[in-house]
Coordinates of C-alpha atoms in Angstrom, one line a residue:
Chain O
M1 CA -15.1 -45.9 114.3
S2 CA -16.8 -43.6 111.8
V3 CA -19.7 -43.1 114.2
V4 CA -17.2 -41.8 116.8
A5 CA -15.7 -39.5 114.2
D6 CA -19.1 -38.2 113.2
V7 CA -20.0 -37.5 116.8
I8 CA -16.7 -35.6 117.3
E9 CA -17.1 -33.6 114.1
S10 CA -20.7 -32.6 115.0
T11 CA -19.7 -31.6 118.5
V12 CA -16.9 -29.5 117.1
A13 CA -19.4 -27.9 114.7
I14 CA -21.8 -27.1 117.5
L15 CA -19.0 -25.7 119.6
K16 CA -17.8 -23.5 116.8
G17 CA -21.3 -22.1 116.3
M18 CA -21.8 -21.6 120.0
K19 CA -18.6 -19.7 120.2
R20 CA -19.8 -17.3 117.6
T21 CA -23.3 -17.0 119.2
L22 CA -21.9 -16.5 122.7
S23 CA -19.6 -13.8 121.4
E24 CA -22.7 -11.7 120.7
I25 CA -23.4 -11.4 124.5
P26 CA -21.1 -8.4 125.2
R27 CA -22.2 -6.7 122.0
H28 CA -25.0 -4.2 121.8
N29 CA -28.6 -5.1 121.0
W30 CA -30.0 -4.3 117.6
T31 CA -33.6 -4.6 118.7
V32 CA -35.6 -1.6 120.0
Q33 CA -37.7 -1.9 123.1
Y34 CA -40.8 -0.5 121.3
P35 CA -43.0 1.0 122.7
D36 CA -40.8 1.9 125.6
E37 CA -38.3 3.3 123.2
P38 CA -39.2 5.2 120.0
V39 CA -38.4 3.6 116.7
T40 CA -36.4 5.6 114.2
V41 CA -38.1 6.3 110.9
Q42 CA -36.5 7.8 107.8
P43 CA -37.5 11.3 106.6
R44 CA -39.3 9.8 103.6
Y45 CA -41.2 7.3 105.6
R46 CA -44.8 7.0 104.5
G47 CA -47.2 7.0 107.4
Q48 CA -50.6 8.5 108.0
H49 CA -51.4 11.5 105.8
L50 CA -51.2 15.1 106.9
L51 CA -53.3 17.8 105.3
H52 CA -51.3 21.0 105.4
V53 CA -52.2 24.6 106.1
D54 CA -50.4 27.9 105.2
E55 CA -48.9 30.3 107.7
A56 CA -52.3 31.8 108.5
G57 CA -53.8 28.4 109.2
K58 CA -55.7 28.2 106.0
E59 CA -56.0 24.8 104.3
K60 CA -53.9 24.4 101.3
C61 CA -56.1 21.9 99.5
V62 CA -58.1 23.2 96.6
A63 CA -60.1 20.0 96.0
C64 CA -58.7 19.4 92.5
Y65 CA -59.2 15.6 92.9
L66 CA -55.8 14.8 91.6
C67 CA -54.9 12.7 94.7
A68 CA -58.2 10.8 94.3
A69 CA -57.4 10.2 90.6
A70 CA -53.8 9.1 91.3
C71 CA -54.9 6.7 94.2
P72 CA -54.5 3.1 93.1
S73 CA -56.9 1.9 95.8
D74 CA -59.6 4.6 95.5
C75 CA -59.5 5.4 99.2
I76 CA -59.8 9.2 99.0
Y77 CA -63.2 10.9 99.0
I78 CA -63.5 14.6 98.4
E79 CA -66.4 17.0 98.3
A80 CA -65.4 20.4 96.9
E81 CA -67.1 23.7 97.8
D82 CA -66.6 27.3 96.9
D83 CA -66.1 29.9 99.6
A84 CA -66.4 33.4 98.3
R85 CA -65.6 35.1 101.6
P86 CA -62.4 37.1 102.0
Y87 CA -59.2 35.4 102.8
A88 CA -59.3 36.2 106.5
E89 CA -62.7 34.5 107.1
R90 CA -62.6 31.5 104.9
V91 CA -61.3 28.0 105.6
G92 CA -59.0 27.5 102.7
R93 CA -56.2 29.4 101.3
D94 CA -58.0 29.6 97.9
E95 CA -61.6 30.1 97.2
R96 CA -62.2 26.5 96.4
Y97 CA -61.6 24.1 99.2
A98 CA -62.5 20.6 100.3
K99 CA -65.5 20.5 102.4
V100 CA -65.1 16.8 103.0
Y101 CA -61.8 15.0 102.8
N102 CA -61.9 11.4 103.8
I103 CA -59.2 8.8 103.6
D104 CA -60.3 5.2 104.2
Y105 CA -57.3 3.5 105.9
G106 CA -59.0 0.2 105.4
R107 CA -58.1 0.6 101.7
C108 CA -55.0 2.9 101.7
I109 CA -51.8 1.2 100.8
F110 CA -49.4 4.0 101.6
C111 CA -47.9 4.2 98.2
G112 CA -47.3 7.9 98.1
F113 CA -49.0 8.5 94.8
C114 CA -51.4 11.2 96.2
V115 CA -48.4 13.1 97.6
E116 CA -46.7 12.9 94.3
A117 CA -49.9 14.1 92.5
C118 CA -50.7 17.0 94.7
P119 CA -49.9 20.3 92.9
K120 CA -50.4 22.4 96.0
D121 CA -48.2 20.4 98.5
A122 CA -51.4 20.1 100.5
I123 CA -51.1 16.4 101.4
T124 CA -48.0 14.6 102.6
H125 CA -47.3 11.4 104.4
G126 CA -46.8 12.0 108.1
Y127 CA -45.0 9.5 110.3
N128 CA -47.9 8.1 112.4
F129 CA -48.0 4.4 111.9
E130 CA -50.1 3.1 114.8
L131 CA -53.4 3.0 113.0
S132 CA -55.0 -0.1 114.4
V133 CA -58.6 0.4 115.7
Y134 CA -61.1 -1.8 117.4
N135 CA -63.8 -0.9 114.9
R136 CA -63.5 -1.0 111.2
A137 CA -65.6 2.1 110.7
D138 CA -63.0 4.0 112.7
L139 CA -60.5 3.4 109.9
L140 CA -62.3 6.1 107.9
K141 CA -60.4 9.3 108.8
T142 CA -62.0 12.6 108.1
K143 CA -60.4 16.1 107.9
D144 CA -60.5 16.4 111.6
D145 CA -58.1 13.5 111.9
L146 CA -55.9 14.5 109.0
L147 CA -55.3 18.2 109.4
I148 CA -51.8 18.9 110.6
T149 CA -53.2 21.3 113.2
K150 CA -55.4 18.6 114.7
Q151 CA -53.7 15.2 114.2
V152 CA -52.0 14.0 117.3
Q153 CA -48.5 12.7 116.6
S154 CA -47.4 9.6 118.3
K155 CA -44.5 9.7 120.7
N156 CA -43.3 6.3 119.6
Y157 CA -41.2 7.4 116.6
R158 CA -38.2 9.5 116.0
V159 CA -37.5 10.9 112.6
A160 CA -33.9 10.5 111.4
L161 CA -32.0 13.4 110.0
S162 CA -32.1 13.4 106.2
S163 CA -28.6 12.0 105.7
E164 CA -28.3 10.2 109.0
D165 CA -27.0 6.7 109.0
V166 CA -29.6 5.1 111.3
D167 CA -27.5 2.1 112.0
S168 CA -24.4 3.9 113.1
E169 CA -26.5 6.5 114.8
F170 CA -28.2 3.7 116.6
K171 CA -24.8 2.4 117.8
K172 CA -23.9 5.8 119.1
I173 CA -27.1 6.2 121.1
R174 CA -26.6 2.8 122.6
T175 CA -23.0 3.4 123.6
K176 CA -23.8 6.8 125.1
G177 CA -25.8 5.1 127.8
G178 CA -22.6 3.3 128.8
E179 CA -24.5 0.1 129.6
K180 CA -23.5 -1.8 126.5
T181 CA -20.3 -1.7 124.6
D182 CA -19.9 -1.2 120.8
R183 CA -18.1 -3.8 118.7
Chain Y
M1 CA -38.9 -49.5 100.9
A2 CA -36.8 -48.3 98.0
T3 CA -38.5 -50.7 95.6
A4 CA -41.8 -49.3 96.5
V5 CA -40.6 -45.9 95.3
E6 CA -39.2 -47.3 92.1
N7 CA -42.5 -48.9 91.4
F8 CA -44.6 -45.9 92.1
A9 CA -42.5 -43.0 90.9
G10 CA -43.4 -43.4 87.3
Q11 CA -46.8 -44.8 87.7
P12 CA -49.0 -42.5 89.7
E13 CA -52.2 -44.3 88.7
V14 CA -51.2 -47.3 90.8
L15 CA -51.2 -45.1 93.9
D16 CA -55.0 -45.0 93.9
G17 CA -55.1 -48.6 94.8
A18 CA -53.9 -47.7 98.3
L19 CA -51.2 -49.8 99.9
E20 CA -51.6 -51.0 103.4
S21 CA -48.6 -49.0 104.6
Q22 CA -49.4 -45.9 102.6
M23 CA -50.5 -42.7 104.3
T24 CA -51.6 -39.4 103.1
L25 CA -50.2 -36.4 105.0
S26 CA -51.4 -32.9 104.5
M27 CA -48.4 -30.6 105.2
G28 CA -49.6 -27.1 105.5
P29 CA -51.2 -24.7 104.8
Q30 CA -50.3 -23.6 108.3
H31 CA -47.1 -25.4 108.5
P32 CA -44.3 -22.9 109.3
S33 CA -41.7 -24.4 106.9
T34 CA -43.9 -24.1 103.8
H35 CA -43.0 -20.3 103.6
G36 CA -46.5 -19.0 103.6
V37 CA -49.6 -20.9 102.9
L38 CA -48.6 -23.8 100.7
R39 CA -50.2 -27.1 101.2
L40 CA -48.4 -30.2 100.3
D41 CA -50.3 -33.4 99.7
L42 CA -47.8 -36.0 100.7
R43 CA -48.3 -39.7 100.0
L44 CA -46.0 -41.5 102.4
D45 CA -44.7 -45.0 102.8
G46 CA -43.4 -44.8 106.4
E47 CA -41.2 -41.8 106.3
L48 CA -40.5 -42.1 102.6
V49 CA -42.3 -39.7 100.3
I50 CA -43.8 -41.6 97.4
K51 CA -45.6 -38.6 95.9
A52 CA -45.8 -34.9 96.6
I53 CA -48.5 -32.7 95.2
P54 CA -48.3 -29.0 95.9
D55 CA -51.7 -27.4 96.5
I56 CA -51.7 -23.7 95.9
G57 CA -54.2 -20.9 95.8
Y58 CA -54.6 -20.0 99.5
L59 CA -53.2 -16.5 98.8
H60 CA -54.9 -15.8 95.6
T61 CA -55.5 -12.1 95.1
G62 CA -56.4 -11.7 91.5
M63 CA -53.5 -9.3 90.9
E64 CA -53.2 -9.9 87.2
K65 CA -56.8 -9.0 86.7
L66 CA -56.4 -5.9 88.8
F67 CA -53.8 -4.5 86.4
E68 CA -56.5 -4.2 83.8
Y69 CA -58.3 -1.6 85.9
K70 CA -55.3 0.5 86.8
K71 CA -53.4 3.0 84.8
Y72 CA -49.9 2.0 83.9
Q73 CA -48.2 4.0 86.6
Q74 CA -50.7 2.7 89.2
G75 CA -49.8 -0.9 88.4
I76 CA -46.4 -0.5 90.1
V77 CA -47.9 -0.7 93.6
I78 CA -49.4 -4.0 92.8
T79 CA -46.1 -5.5 91.7
D80 CA -44.7 -4.7 95.2
R81 CA -47.0 -7.2 96.7
M82 CA -46.3 -10.2 94.5
D83 CA -42.8 -11.3 95.6
Y84 CA -42.8 -9.4 98.7
L85 CA -39.2 -10.2 99.5
N86 CA -38.0 -8.7 96.2
P87 CA -40.3 -5.8 95.5
L88 CA -37.8 -3.7 93.7
G89 CA -37.1 -6.5 91.3
N90 CA -40.8 -6.7 90.5
N91 CA -41.0 -2.9 90.1
L92 CA -38.1 -3.1 87.6
A93 CA -39.6 -5.9 85.5
Y94 CA -42.9 -4.1 85.3
V95 CA -41.6 -0.6 84.5
M96 CA -39.1 -2.0 82.0
A97 CA -41.9 -3.8 80.1
A98 CA -43.9 -0.6 79.9
E99 CA -40.8 1.3 78.9
K100 CA -40.2 -1.2 76.1
L101 CA -43.6 -0.5 74.7
L102 CA -43.2 3.2 75.0
G103 CA -39.6 3.1 73.6
L104 CA -38.2 5.3 76.5
E105 CA -34.5 6.0 77.0
I106 CA -33.6 5.9 80.7
P107 CA -30.8 8.2 81.7
E108 CA -27.6 6.8 83.1
R109 CA -28.0 7.8 86.7
A110 CA -31.4 6.2 86.9
Q111 CA -30.1 3.0 85.4
V112 CA -27.2 2.9 88.0
I113 CA -29.6 3.5 90.9
R114 CA -31.9 0.8 89.6
V115 CA -29.0 -1.7 89.5
L116 CA -27.8 -0.6 92.9
M117 CA -31.2 -0.9 94.6
C118 CA -32.0 -4.2 92.9
E119 CA -28.8 -5.8 94.0
L120 CA -29.3 -4.6 97.6
Q121 CA -32.8 -6.0 97.4
R122 CA -31.3 -9.3 96.1
I123 CA -29.0 -9.5 99.1
A124 CA -32.0 -8.8 101.4
S125 CA -34.0 -11.5 99.7
H126 CA -31.2 -14.0 100.0
M127 CA -30.9 -13.1 103.6
V128 CA -34.5 -14.1 104.2
W129 CA -34.0 -17.3 102.2
F130 CA -30.8 -18.1 104.2
G131 CA -32.4 -17.4 107.6
T132 CA -35.6 -19.2 107.0
S133 CA -34.2 -22.3 105.3
C134 CA -31.8 -22.7 108.2
L135 CA -34.7 -22.2 110.6
D136 CA -36.7 -24.9 108.8
M137 CA -33.9 -27.3 109.3
G138 CA -33.6 -26.5 113.0
A139 CA -30.7 -24.0 113.0
M140 CA -32.3 -21.0 114.6
T141 CA -29.3 -18.8 115.2
P142 CA -28.5 -17.8 111.6
F143 CA -31.9 -16.3 111.3
W144 CA -31.2 -13.5 113.8
F145 CA -27.9 -12.6 112.0
T146 CA -29.5 -12.5 108.6
F147 CA -32.4 -10.4 109.7
K148 CA -30.0 -7.9 111.2
E149 CA -28.4 -7.5 107.8
R150 CA -31.8 -7.4 106.1
E151 CA -32.9 -4.7 108.6
K152 CA -29.9 -2.5 107.5
I153 CA -30.9 -2.9 103.8
L154 CA -34.6 -2.2 104.6
N155 CA -33.5 1.0 106.3
L156 CA -31.6 2.0 103.2
I157 CA -34.6 1.2 101.0
E158 CA -36.8 3.2 103.4
A159 CA -34.4 6.1 103.2
A160 CA -34.6 6.2 99.4
S161 CA -38.3 5.4 98.9
G162 CA -40.2 5.8 102.1
G163 CA -41.4 2.2 102.1
R164 CA -39.8 -0.8 103.6
M165 CA -41.6 -3.8 102.1
T166 CA -43.5 -1.9 99.5
P167 CA -41.1 0.7 98.1
S168 CA -42.7 1.4 94.7
Y169 CA -39.5 3.2 94.0
F170 CA -39.2 2.9 90.2
R171 CA -41.5 4.7 87.9
I172 CA -42.2 4.2 84.2
G173 CA -39.5 6.5 82.8
G174 CA -37.2 6.7 85.8
L175 CA -37.4 6.9 89.5
M176 CA -39.8 8.2 92.1
M177 CA -37.2 10.7 93.3
D178 CA -33.5 10.9 93.6
L179 CA -31.5 9.3 96.4
P180 CA -31.3 11.2 99.6
A181 CA -28.2 13.1 100.5
G182 CA -25.5 10.9 102.0
F183 CA -27.1 7.7 100.7
D184 CA -23.9 6.4 99.1
N185 CA -22.0 6.7 102.4
R186 CA -24.6 4.8 104.2
V187 CA -24.4 2.0 101.5
R188 CA -20.6 2.0 101.9
Q189 CA -21.1 1.6 105.6
F190 CA -23.3 -1.3 105.1
L191 CA -20.9 -2.9 102.5
D192 CA -18.0 -2.5 104.9
D193 CA -19.8 -4.5 107.5
F194 CA -21.1 -7.1 105.2
P195 CA -18.1 -9.3 104.7
D196 CA -18.0 -9.7 108.5
A197 CA -21.6 -11.0 108.3
L198 CA -20.7 -13.4 105.5
N199 CA -17.9 -14.7 107.7
T200 CA -20.4 -15.4 110.4
F201 CA -22.7 -17.3 108.1
D202 CA -19.7 -19.4 107.0
T203 CA -18.8 -20.1 110.6
L204 CA -22.3 -21.0 111.6
I205 CA -23.5 -22.9 108.6
T206 CA -21.4 -23.3 105.5
G207 CA -18.6 -25.2 107.2
N208 CA -20.8 -27.1 109.5
T209 CA -20.8 -30.9 109.1
I210 CA -24.3 -31.2 110.4
W211 CA -25.5 -28.9 107.7
H212 CA -23.6 -30.9 105.1
S213 CA -25.2 -34.1 106.1
R214 CA -28.7 -32.5 106.0
T215 CA -28.2 -31.0 102.5
K216 CA -25.7 -33.1 100.5
G217 CA -27.3 -35.5 98.1
V218 CA -30.8 -34.4 99.1
G219 CA -33.4 -33.3 96.6
I220 CA -31.4 -33.9 93.5
I221 CA -32.7 -32.7 90.1
S222 CA -30.6 -33.4 87.0
K223 CA -29.5 -30.9 84.5
E224 CA -32.0 -32.2 81.9
D225 CA -34.9 -32.3 84.4
A226 CA -34.1 -28.8 85.6
I227 CA -34.3 -27.5 82.0
D228 CA -37.4 -29.5 81.2
W229 CA -39.3 -28.2 84.3
G230 CA -38.3 -24.7 83.5
L231 CA -36.3 -24.0 86.6
T232 CA -34.6 -20.6 86.6
G233 CA -32.3 -18.6 88.8
P234 CA -30.1 -20.2 91.5
S235 CA -32.2 -23.4 91.5
L236 CA -31.3 -23.9 87.8
R237 CA -27.6 -22.9 88.3
G238 CA -27.4 -25.4 91.1
S239 CA -28.0 -28.1 88.5
G240 CA -25.1 -27.0 86.4
V241 CA -26.8 -24.8 83.8
D242 CA -25.0 -21.5 83.3
L243 CA -28.0 -19.2 82.7
D244 CA -28.3 -15.8 84.2
L245 CA -30.4 -13.2 82.4
R246 CA -28.1 -10.5 83.7
K247 CA -25.4 -12.1 81.4
A248 CA -27.6 -13.7 78.8
T249 CA -29.9 -10.8 77.9
P250 CA -28.4 -7.8 79.8
Y251 CA -30.7 -5.0 80.9
S252 CA -30.1 -1.7 82.8
G253 CA -26.5 -1.8 81.8
Y254 CA -25.6 -5.1 83.6
E255 CA -23.3 -6.0 80.7
T256 CA -20.9 -3.3 81.9
Y257 CA -20.6 -4.7 85.4
D258 CA -17.9 -7.2 86.3
F259 CA -19.4 -10.2 88.1
E260 CA -19.4 -13.9 87.9
V261 CA -22.3 -16.3 87.6
P262 CA -21.8 -19.1 90.2
V263 CA -22.7 -22.5 88.9
E264 CA -22.7 -25.8 90.8
T265 CA -23.2 -29.2 89.2
D266 CA -24.7 -31.5 91.7
G267 CA -28.3 -30.3 91.6
D268 CA -28.9 -31.0 95.3
V269 CA -29.9 -28.7 98.2
W270 CA -26.2 -28.2 99.0
S271 CA -25.5 -27.0 95.4
R272 CA -28.4 -24.5 95.4
F273 CA -27.2 -23.3 98.8
K274 CA -23.7 -22.7 97.6
V275 CA -24.9 -20.9 94.5
R276 CA -27.0 -18.5 96.6
M277 CA -24.2 -17.9 99.1
H278 CA -21.8 -17.1 96.2
E279 CA -24.4 -14.8 94.7
L280 CA -24.3 -12.7 97.8
T281 CA -20.7 -12.0 97.2
E282 CA -21.4 -11.2 93.5
S283 CA -24.2 -8.8 94.4
Y284 CA -21.9 -7.2 96.9
K285 CA -19.4 -6.6 94.1
I286 CA -22.1 -5.2 91.8
V287 CA -23.2 -2.8 94.5
R288 CA -19.7 -1.6 95.0
Q289 CA -19.3 -1.0 91.2
A290 CA -22.6 0.8 91.0
L291 CA -21.6 3.1 93.9
E292 CA -18.5 4.1 91.9
R293 CA -20.7 5.0 88.9
L294 CA -23.1 7.2 90.7
K295 CA -22.7 10.5 88.9
P296 CA -25.0 13.5 89.1
G297 CA -27.5 13.6 86.3
P298 CA -31.2 13.4 85.4
I299 CA -33.2 10.5 86.9
K300 CA -36.2 10.7 84.6
A301 CA -36.5 10.2 80.9
D302 CA -37.0 13.1 78.6
A303 CA -40.7 12.5 77.9
P304 CA -42.9 15.3 79.2
K305 CA -46.1 13.5 78.3
I306 CA -45.3 10.4 80.2
V307 CA -43.0 11.3 83.1
L308 CA -44.2 13.7 85.8
P309 CA -42.4 17.1 85.6
D310 CA -40.0 18.2 88.4
R311 CA -41.9 19.6 91.4
D312 CA -40.3 23.0 91.1
D313 CA -41.0 23.2 87.4
M314 CA -44.6 22.2 88.0
R315 CA -45.1 25.1 90.5
K316 CA -43.6 27.7 88.2
H317 CA -44.5 26.8 84.6
M318 CA -47.9 26.5 83.3
D319 CA -47.2 23.9 80.7
S320 CA -45.5 21.6 83.2
L321 CA -48.6 22.0 85.4
I322 CA -50.9 21.1 82.5
H323 CA -48.8 18.0 81.8
H324 CA -48.8 17.1 85.5
F325 CA -52.6 17.3 85.6
L326 CA -53.0 15.3 82.4
I327 CA -50.6 12.5 83.4
V328 CA -52.0 12.1 86.9
A329 CA -55.7 12.4 86.0
E330 CA -55.8 10.5 82.7
G331 CA -52.5 8.6 82.5
F332 CA -50.7 8.3 79.3
N333 CA -51.5 6.2 76.2
V334 CA -49.2 3.4 75.4
P335 CA -48.8 2.4 71.8
E336 CA -50.6 -0.7 70.7
G337 CA -48.6 -3.9 70.9
E338 CA -47.4 -6.7 73.2
V339 CA -44.1 -7.2 74.8
Y340 CA -42.3 -9.7 77.0
H341 CA -39.6 -8.6 79.3
A342 CA -37.7 -10.8 81.7
I343 CA -35.2 -9.9 84.4
E344 CA -33.2 -12.0 86.8
A345 CA -35.0 -11.6 90.0
S346 CA -33.6 -13.0 93.2
K347 CA -35.5 -16.3 92.6
G348 CA -35.1 -16.6 88.9
E349 CA -36.5 -15.3 85.7
L350 CA -39.3 -12.8 86.4
G351 CA -41.0 -12.1 83.1
V352 CA -43.7 -9.6 82.3
Y353 CA -46.0 -10.1 79.4
M354 CA -47.8 -6.8 78.7
K355 CA -50.4 -6.2 76.0
S356 CA -51.6 -2.7 75.2
N357 CA -54.6 -1.7 73.1
G358 CA -53.4 1.9 72.8
G359 CA -55.2 3.2 75.9
P360 CA -54.1 4.4 79.3
K361 CA -54.7 1.0 80.9
P362 CA -53.1 -2.3 79.9
E363 CA -55.2 -4.9 78.3
R364 CA -53.4 -7.7 79.9
V365 CA -50.4 -8.1 82.2
H366 CA -49.1 -11.5 83.0
F367 CA -46.2 -12.4 85.2
R368 CA -44.0 -15.4 84.8
G369 CA -43.2 -15.9 88.4
P370 CA -40.0 -17.8 89.2
S371 CA -41.4 -19.2 92.4
F372 CA -44.4 -20.7 90.7
I373 CA -42.4 -22.5 88.1
N374 CA -39.7 -23.6 90.5
L375 CA -42.3 -25.0 92.9
S376 CA -43.7 -27.1 90.1
A377 CA -40.5 -29.1 90.1
L378 CA -40.8 -29.9 93.8
P379 CA -42.4 -33.4 93.2
V380 CA -39.4 -34.4 91.1
M381 CA -37.0 -33.5 93.9
A382 CA -39.1 -34.7 96.8
E383 CA -40.3 -38.1 95.6
G384 CA -38.1 -40.8 97.1
E385 CA -36.8 -38.6 99.9
M386 CA -37.5 -38.7 103.6
I387 CA -40.3 -36.4 104.9
A388 CA -37.8 -34.3 106.9
D389 CA -35.9 -33.6 103.7
V390 CA -39.0 -32.1 102.0
V391 CA -38.6 -29.2 104.3
A392 CA -35.0 -28.8 103.2
I393 CA -36.0 -28.9 99.6
I394 CA -38.7 -26.3 99.9
G395 CA -36.2 -24.1 101.7
S396 CA -33.7 -24.6 98.9
L397 CA -36.2 -23.5 96.2
D398 CA -36.7 -20.2 97.9
I399 CA -40.4 -19.8 97.1
V400 CA -42.6 -16.9 98.0
L401 CA -46.3 -17.7 98.1
G402 CA -47.4 -14.2 97.3
E403 CA -45.9 -14.6 93.9
I404 CA -47.1 -18.1 93.3
D405 CA -50.8 -17.3 93.9
R406 CA -50.8 -13.8 92.5

C-alpha cells in the first residue's frame, strides 16, 4: 500500500512542478538572442579600453606610466616621446605623448585600475567585449586599435542609461513588440 | 553489504588488500556534478561507497604566492578569482584585513554599501548552489529560475562596479566609487520580485516528496564531527551548531542588523538545504534594512596617504595630485605586523591571514577558504552512502574549486 502512496505522492509532486513550469510559457523570455539582438551593458561596464582625444583630436595621454604602474597584470607597455612642435602640428595635447601604447589583452583582466589611475582621463574602459581572435599575437592591441577615433565599436551591445533598471526596461522592450505578454 | 562498510570505515589499511567485489572509480575531474575540476577517488563495493578520497589541485593558480608580488591595492583583483561565486565577499575579507593592519576607520555609508552588496552577492551565490545542486540530482528546471534571479543581481553588481563576475568593488579604505544614481530603486525592484521567486523554489523543490527522499538522511555528519572537521557556514549550521561570524564576531556593522541565524539539527543534506534556503530570506531582510540606512556621506576613509583622492580634487589641487601619483606608483606602506580577519562568506568562514613587513607589498597572504575545509569532511559524509548520493552530498557542501585550489 505504501508503494502506491509513494507513486501517487511523487506523481502529484511532478504535476505541481510541471504546472509551475508550464505557466512560464505565456510569459516573456529573459534570454537575449545574441548576436541577433544587442545585449544591454551597464554604463560602468569594463570592456576594451579607449584612448581619448581632446576636442581638436589631440591625444590626451602624457605617458606618465601611472596606468602601467597600477596594472596588476603588467599588460600595458608605453614608450614616451617629447614633441616640441606647436599644438596644431603635434600628436598629443601636451608636449609629452605616448609614441607606443600597447595593451596585451592576453594578460588584461579588465579590473579598471588603469582608468582609476589615469590623472588625465586619457584611458577609459569602452564597451567592446568581443575580443576573441584566431591568433594569440593579435591580442596585442596597439594605439591604432585603442584610440577612440579609430576603434570600431561593435553593434552587439546597447549601453543602458545611468539609472535605468535594465530588468524592467527589458520587460518594456519586450512587451512593446506585442508578441509576448508581460507578467 | 553493510557489514563490509562497518569493517572498512575505520580501518583504511585493510582496503589495500583488495576485495573481490571492490572497485575503484575515478569520479571527475570532468564530471559535471563535481562543480569544477574535482576528482573523487571512490572505492566501491557494488554501489556502496567504502572510501572517498578527494583529489584536488587541477585548478591550482598559485594565487597566494602572487599576492607577494602585488601592492596591497592590486591584490584585490586576485581575490575576485578565488571563490568566483562570491567575489565581493572575498574582496571584503581582504580589504578588511588590510584595514585592520592600517587601523582605518571606514565611514558609515561605505559600511552600509558593503553589507548591501555582500548580502546581494550571498543571494546570488546561494542561487548558483541551489540551481546546480538540483541539476546534479536530476531536477533541471529550478536551474533556469535561479539563474534568472542571479542575472538580476549580476546586473546590479555590474551597474555598481562595472564587472559581473570580477567586480573588485571594495578598496582598502572604502569603495571604488559610489553607487550609481537610482541604484536603490533598482534593488527595491529586485527585492519586490524576490519573494515570488522563493515561492517558485518552494513549489518546485522544497515541498517535493521526490526531493525529500533524495536528501533526507543522506550524508549525515554529527555535531561533534562537524566541529572536529572544522566545517563552517551553512554546512556547520546544518549539523546543529549555532555559529555565524556575522553574529559571533560582527564586522561592518552587522551587529546592528536584525536577522536570524537558521540552524537545523539533523546534519544531513536536507538540513543543509533548509539552512541555505532560510538564509536567502535572512539576506533578503538584511538588504532591505541596509537600503533604509543608505544616507549620503563619504565613501572613503579620511587617509590621504592611503586612499586615492576624489577625481575632482585630483584635477584641481596639486597636493591631491601628488598623493594620487605616489599611491598609484608606489603604493602605501603598511605597518609591520600580522593579522587574521574572518568574515562569514556565503560558504562559511573566509579568513585572511596577512603579514606585513612594513613595505608596500604583503609578505604573506593566506586564505582560509571555507570550501577547502568543508570538502575535507566529504569522506565522513560519503562513506557508507550510495554512489548516487555522493553527488547530492557534494551539492550540499556548496564547494567552489577556484577557492579550493587557489
